[in-house]
mmCIF file with all atom_site columns, C-alpha atoms in Angstrom:
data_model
loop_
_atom_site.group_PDB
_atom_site.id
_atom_site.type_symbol
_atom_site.label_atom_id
_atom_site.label_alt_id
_atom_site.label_comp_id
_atom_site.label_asym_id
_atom_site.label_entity_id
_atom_site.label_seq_id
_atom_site.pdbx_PDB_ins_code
_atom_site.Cartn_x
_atom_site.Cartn_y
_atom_site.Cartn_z
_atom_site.occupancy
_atom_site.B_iso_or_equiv
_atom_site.pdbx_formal_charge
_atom_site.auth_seq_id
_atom_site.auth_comp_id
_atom_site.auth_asym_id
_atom_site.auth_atom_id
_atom_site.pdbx_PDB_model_num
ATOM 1   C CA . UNK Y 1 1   ? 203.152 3.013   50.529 1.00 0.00 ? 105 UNK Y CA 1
ATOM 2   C CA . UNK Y 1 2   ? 206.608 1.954   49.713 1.00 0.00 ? 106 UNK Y CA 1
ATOM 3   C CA . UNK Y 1 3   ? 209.418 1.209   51.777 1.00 0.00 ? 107 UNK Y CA 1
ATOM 4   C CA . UNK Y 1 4   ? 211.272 -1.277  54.230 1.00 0.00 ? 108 UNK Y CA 1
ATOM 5   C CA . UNK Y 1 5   ? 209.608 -2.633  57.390 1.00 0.00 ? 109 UNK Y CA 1
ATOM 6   C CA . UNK Y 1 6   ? 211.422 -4.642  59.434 1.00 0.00 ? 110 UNK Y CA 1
ATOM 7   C CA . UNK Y 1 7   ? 209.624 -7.341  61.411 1.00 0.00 ? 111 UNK Y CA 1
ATOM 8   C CA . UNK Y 1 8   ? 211.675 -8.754  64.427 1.00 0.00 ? 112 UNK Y CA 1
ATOM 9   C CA . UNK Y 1 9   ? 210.731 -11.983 66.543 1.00 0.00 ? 113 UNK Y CA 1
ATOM 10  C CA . UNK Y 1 10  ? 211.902 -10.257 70.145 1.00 0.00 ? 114 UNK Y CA 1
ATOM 11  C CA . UNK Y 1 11  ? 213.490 -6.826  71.331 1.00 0.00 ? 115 UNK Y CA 1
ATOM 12  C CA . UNK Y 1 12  ? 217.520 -7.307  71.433 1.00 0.00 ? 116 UNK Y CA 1
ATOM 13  C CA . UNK Y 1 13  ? 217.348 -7.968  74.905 1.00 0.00 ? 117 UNK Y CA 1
ATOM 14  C CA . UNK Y 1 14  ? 215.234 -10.956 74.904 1.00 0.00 ? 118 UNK Y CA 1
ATOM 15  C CA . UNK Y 1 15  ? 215.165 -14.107 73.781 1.00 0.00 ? 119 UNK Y CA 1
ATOM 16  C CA . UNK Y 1 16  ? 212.747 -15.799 70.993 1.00 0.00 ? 120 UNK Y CA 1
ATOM 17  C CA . UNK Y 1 17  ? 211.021 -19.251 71.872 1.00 0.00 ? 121 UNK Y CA 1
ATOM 18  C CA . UNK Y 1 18  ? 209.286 -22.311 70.195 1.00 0.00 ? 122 UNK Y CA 1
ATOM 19  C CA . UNK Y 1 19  ? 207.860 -25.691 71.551 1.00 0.00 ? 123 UNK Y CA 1
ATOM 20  C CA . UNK Y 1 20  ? 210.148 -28.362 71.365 1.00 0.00 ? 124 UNK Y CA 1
ATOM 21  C CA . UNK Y 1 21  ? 208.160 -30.214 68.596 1.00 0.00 ? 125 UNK Y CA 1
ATOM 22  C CA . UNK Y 1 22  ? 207.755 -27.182 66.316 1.00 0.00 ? 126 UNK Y CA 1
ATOM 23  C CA . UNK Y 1 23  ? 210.358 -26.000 63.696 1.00 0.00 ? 127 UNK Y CA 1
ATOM 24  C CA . UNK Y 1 24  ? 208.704 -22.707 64.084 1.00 0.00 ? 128 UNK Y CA 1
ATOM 25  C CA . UNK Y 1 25  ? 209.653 -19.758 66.526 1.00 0.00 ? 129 UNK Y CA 1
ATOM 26  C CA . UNK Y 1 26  ? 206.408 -18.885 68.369 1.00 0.00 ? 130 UNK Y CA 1
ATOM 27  C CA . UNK Y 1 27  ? 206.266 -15.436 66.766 1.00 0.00 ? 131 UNK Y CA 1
ATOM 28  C CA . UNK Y 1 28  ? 206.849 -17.051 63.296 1.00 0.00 ? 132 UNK Y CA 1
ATOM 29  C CA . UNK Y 1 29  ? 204.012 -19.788 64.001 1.00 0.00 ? 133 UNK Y CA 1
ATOM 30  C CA . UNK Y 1 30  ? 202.072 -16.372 64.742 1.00 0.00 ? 134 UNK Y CA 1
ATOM 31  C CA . UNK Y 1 31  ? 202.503 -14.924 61.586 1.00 0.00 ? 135 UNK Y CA 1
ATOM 32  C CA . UNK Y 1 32  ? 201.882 -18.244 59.387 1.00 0.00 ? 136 UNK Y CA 1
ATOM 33  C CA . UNK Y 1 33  ? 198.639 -18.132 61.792 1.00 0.00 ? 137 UNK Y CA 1
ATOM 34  C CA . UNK Y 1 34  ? 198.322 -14.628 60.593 1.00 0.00 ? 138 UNK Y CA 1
ATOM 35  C CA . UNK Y 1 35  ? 198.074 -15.665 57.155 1.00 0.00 ? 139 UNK Y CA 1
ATOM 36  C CA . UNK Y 1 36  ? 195.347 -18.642 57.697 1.00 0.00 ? 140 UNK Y CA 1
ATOM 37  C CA . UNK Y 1 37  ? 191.823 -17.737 56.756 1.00 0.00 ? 141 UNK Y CA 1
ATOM 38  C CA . UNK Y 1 38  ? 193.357 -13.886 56.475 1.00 0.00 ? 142 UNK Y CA 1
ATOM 39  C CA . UNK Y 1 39  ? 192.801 -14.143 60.513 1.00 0.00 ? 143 UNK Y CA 1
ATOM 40  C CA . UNK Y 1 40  ? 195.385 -10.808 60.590 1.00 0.00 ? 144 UNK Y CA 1
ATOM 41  C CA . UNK Y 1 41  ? 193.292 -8.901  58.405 1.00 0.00 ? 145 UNK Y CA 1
ATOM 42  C CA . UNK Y 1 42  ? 191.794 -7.385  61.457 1.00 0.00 ? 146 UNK Y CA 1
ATOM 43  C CA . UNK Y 1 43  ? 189.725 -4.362  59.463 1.00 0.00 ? 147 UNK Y CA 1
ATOM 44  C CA . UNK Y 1 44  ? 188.181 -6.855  56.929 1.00 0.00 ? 148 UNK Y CA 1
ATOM 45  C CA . UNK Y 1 45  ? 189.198 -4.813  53.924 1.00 0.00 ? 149 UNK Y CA 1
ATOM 46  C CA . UNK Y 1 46  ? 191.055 -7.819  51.784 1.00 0.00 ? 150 UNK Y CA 1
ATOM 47  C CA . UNK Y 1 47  ? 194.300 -5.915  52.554 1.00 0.00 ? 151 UNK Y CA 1
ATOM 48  C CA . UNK Y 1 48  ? 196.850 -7.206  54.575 1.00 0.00 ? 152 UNK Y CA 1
ATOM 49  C CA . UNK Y 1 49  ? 198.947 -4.198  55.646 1.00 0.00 ? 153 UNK Y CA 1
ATOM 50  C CA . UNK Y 1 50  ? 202.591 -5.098  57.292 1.00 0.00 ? 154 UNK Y CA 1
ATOM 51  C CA . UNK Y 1 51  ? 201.138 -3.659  60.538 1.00 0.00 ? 155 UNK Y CA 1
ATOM 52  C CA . UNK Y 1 52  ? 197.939 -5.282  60.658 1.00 0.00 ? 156 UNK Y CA 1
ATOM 53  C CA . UNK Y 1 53  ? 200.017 -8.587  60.294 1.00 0.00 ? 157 UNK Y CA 1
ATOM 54  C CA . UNK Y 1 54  ? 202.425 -7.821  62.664 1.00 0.00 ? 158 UNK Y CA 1
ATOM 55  C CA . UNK Y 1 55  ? 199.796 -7.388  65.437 1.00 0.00 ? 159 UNK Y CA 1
ATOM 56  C CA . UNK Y 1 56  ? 198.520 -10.307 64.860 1.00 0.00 ? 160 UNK Y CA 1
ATOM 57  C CA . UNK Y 1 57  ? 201.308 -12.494 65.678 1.00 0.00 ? 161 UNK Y CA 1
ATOM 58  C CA . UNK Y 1 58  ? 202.599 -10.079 68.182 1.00 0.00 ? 162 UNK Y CA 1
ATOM 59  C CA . UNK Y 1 59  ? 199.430 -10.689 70.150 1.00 0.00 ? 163 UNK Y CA 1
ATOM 60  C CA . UNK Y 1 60  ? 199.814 -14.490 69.441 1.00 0.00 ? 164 UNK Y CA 1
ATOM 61  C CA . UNK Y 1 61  ? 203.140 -14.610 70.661 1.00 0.00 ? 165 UNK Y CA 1
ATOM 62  C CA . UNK Y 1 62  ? 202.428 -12.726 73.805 1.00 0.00 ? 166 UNK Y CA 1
ATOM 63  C CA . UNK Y 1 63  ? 199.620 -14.574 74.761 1.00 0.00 ? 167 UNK Y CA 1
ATOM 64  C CA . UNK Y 1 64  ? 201.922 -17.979 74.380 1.00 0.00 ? 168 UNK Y CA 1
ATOM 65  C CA . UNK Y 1 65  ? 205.261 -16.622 75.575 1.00 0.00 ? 169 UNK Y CA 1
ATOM 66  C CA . UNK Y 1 66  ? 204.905 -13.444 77.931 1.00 0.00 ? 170 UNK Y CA 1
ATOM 67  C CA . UNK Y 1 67  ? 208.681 -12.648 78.229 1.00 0.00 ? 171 UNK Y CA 1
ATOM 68  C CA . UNK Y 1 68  ? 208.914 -12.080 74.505 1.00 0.00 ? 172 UNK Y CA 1
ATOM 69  C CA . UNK Y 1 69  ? 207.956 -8.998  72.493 1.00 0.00 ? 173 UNK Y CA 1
ATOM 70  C CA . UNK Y 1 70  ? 208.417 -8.871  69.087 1.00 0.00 ? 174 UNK Y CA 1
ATOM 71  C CA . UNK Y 1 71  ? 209.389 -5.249  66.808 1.00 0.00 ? 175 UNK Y CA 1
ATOM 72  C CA . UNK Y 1 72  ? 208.138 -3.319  63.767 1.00 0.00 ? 176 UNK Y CA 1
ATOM 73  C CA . UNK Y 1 73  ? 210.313 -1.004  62.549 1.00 0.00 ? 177 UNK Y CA 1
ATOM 74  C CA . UNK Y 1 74  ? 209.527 0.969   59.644 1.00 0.00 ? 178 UNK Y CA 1
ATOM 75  C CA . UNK Y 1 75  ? 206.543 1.858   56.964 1.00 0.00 ? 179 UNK Y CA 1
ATOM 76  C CA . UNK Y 1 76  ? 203.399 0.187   56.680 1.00 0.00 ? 180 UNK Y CA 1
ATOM 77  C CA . UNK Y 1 77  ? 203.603 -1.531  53.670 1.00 0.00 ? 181 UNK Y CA 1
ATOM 78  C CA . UNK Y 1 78  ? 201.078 -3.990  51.698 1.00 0.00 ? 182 UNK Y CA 1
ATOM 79  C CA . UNK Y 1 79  ? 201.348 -7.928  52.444 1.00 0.00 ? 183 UNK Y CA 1
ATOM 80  C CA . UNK Y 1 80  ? 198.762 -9.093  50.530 1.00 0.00 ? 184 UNK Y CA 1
ATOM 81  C CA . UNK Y 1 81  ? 195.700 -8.685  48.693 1.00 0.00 ? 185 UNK Y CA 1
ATOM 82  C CA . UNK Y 1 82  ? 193.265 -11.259 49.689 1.00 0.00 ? 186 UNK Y CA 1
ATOM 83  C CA . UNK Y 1 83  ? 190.614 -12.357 47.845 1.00 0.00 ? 187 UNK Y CA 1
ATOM 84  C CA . UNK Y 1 84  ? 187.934 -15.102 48.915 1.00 0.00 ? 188 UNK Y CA 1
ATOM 85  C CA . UNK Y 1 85  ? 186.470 -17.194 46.616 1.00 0.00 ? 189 UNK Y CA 1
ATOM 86  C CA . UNK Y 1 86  ? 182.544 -17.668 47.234 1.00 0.00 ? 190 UNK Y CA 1
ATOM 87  C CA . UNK Y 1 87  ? 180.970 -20.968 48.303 1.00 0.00 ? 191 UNK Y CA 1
ATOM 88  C CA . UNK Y 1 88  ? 179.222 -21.521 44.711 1.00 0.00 ? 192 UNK Y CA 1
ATOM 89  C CA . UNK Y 1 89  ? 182.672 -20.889 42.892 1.00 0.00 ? 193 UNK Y CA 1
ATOM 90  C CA . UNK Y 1 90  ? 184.738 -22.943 44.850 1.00 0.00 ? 194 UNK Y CA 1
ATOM 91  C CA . UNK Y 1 91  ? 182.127 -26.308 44.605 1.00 0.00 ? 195 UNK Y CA 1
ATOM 92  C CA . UNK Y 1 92  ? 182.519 -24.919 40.511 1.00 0.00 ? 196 UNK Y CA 1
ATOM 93  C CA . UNK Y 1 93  ? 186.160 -25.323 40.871 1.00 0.00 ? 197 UNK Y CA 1
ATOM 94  C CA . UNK Y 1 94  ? 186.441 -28.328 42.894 1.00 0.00 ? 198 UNK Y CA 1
ATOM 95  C CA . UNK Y 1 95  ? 183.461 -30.104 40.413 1.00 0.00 ? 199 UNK Y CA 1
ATOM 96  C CA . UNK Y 1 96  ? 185.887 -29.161 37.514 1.00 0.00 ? 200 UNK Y CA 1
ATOM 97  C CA . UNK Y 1 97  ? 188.793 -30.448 38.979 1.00 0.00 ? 201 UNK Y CA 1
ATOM 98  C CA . UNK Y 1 98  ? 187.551 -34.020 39.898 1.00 0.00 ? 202 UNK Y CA 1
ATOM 99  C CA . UNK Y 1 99  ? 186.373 -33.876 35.919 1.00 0.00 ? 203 UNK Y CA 1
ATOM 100 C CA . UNK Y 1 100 ? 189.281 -33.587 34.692 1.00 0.00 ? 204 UNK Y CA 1
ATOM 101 C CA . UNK Y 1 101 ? 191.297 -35.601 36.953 1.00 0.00 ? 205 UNK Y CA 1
ATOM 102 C CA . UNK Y 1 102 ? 188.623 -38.347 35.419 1.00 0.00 ? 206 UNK Y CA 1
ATOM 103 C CA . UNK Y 1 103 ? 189.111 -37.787 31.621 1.00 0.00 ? 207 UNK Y CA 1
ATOM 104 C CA . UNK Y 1 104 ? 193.280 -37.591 32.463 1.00 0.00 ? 208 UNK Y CA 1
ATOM 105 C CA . UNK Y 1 105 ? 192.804 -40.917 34.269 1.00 0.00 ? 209 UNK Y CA 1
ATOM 106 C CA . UNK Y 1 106 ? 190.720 -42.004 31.293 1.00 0.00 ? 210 UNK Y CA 1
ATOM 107 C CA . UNK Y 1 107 ? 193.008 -40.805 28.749 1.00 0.00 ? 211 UNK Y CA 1
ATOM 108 C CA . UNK Y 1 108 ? 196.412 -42.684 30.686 1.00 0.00 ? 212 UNK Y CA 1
ATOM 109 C CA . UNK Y 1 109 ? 194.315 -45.804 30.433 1.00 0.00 ? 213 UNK Y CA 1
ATOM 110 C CA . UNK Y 1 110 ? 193.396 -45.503 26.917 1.00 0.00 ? 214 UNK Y CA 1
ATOM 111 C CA . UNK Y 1 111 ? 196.980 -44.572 26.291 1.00 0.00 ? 215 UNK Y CA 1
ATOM 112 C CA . UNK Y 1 112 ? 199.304 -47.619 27.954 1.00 0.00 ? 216 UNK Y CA 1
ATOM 113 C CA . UNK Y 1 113 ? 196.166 -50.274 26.711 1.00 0.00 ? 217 UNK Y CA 1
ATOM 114 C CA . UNK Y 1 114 ? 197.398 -49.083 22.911 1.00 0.00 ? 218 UNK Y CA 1
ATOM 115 C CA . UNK Y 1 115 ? 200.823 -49.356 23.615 1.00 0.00 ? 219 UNK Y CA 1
#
């Protein structure tokens, strides 16, 4: 599904909050929350519909600020399509990353001693 959606951080009557040490609005730290660990993709299908996300940080920013409730407006569209790697591939990708960190390492070396 196509279309606009319109996410806002508090009805046009309220106000929108954040903690004094954050440079995040609550309901913004709720969707960045959302996105962590796919935490919003409440269904479990690797999809992260719009709506899906939107409840997510709603919720969040209920639970921290109760005088504040965010709006969706418009079509349920697709955020993201998230894909996990498994355990075994991601100890394959780390494994292959420290090697070749190594032979770049090795190579710089070999490089500035012939220079």
């Amino acid at each position: 599904m196509s279309g606009l959606t319109f996410l806002g951080s508090s009805t046009e009557l309220e106000d929108s909050y954040s903690y004094d040490e954050d440079s995040y609005s609550i309901f913004t730290q709720g969707l960045i929350n959302g996105l962590i660990g796919a935490a919003a993709d409440k269904n479990n299908d690797s999809l992260l519909m719009a709506e899906e996300w939107f409840n997510f940080a709603y919720d969040y920013t209920v639970s921290n600020i109760g005088k504040q409730h965010p709006v969706f407006w418009g079509n349920d569209v697709l955020i993201a399509n998230i894909s996990t790697v498994p355990i075994p591939g991601t100890f394959w990708l780390v494994g292959s990353g420290i090697v070749g960190l190594r032979l770049i390492v090795k190579r710089k070396r070999s490089f500035s001693a012939s220079c």
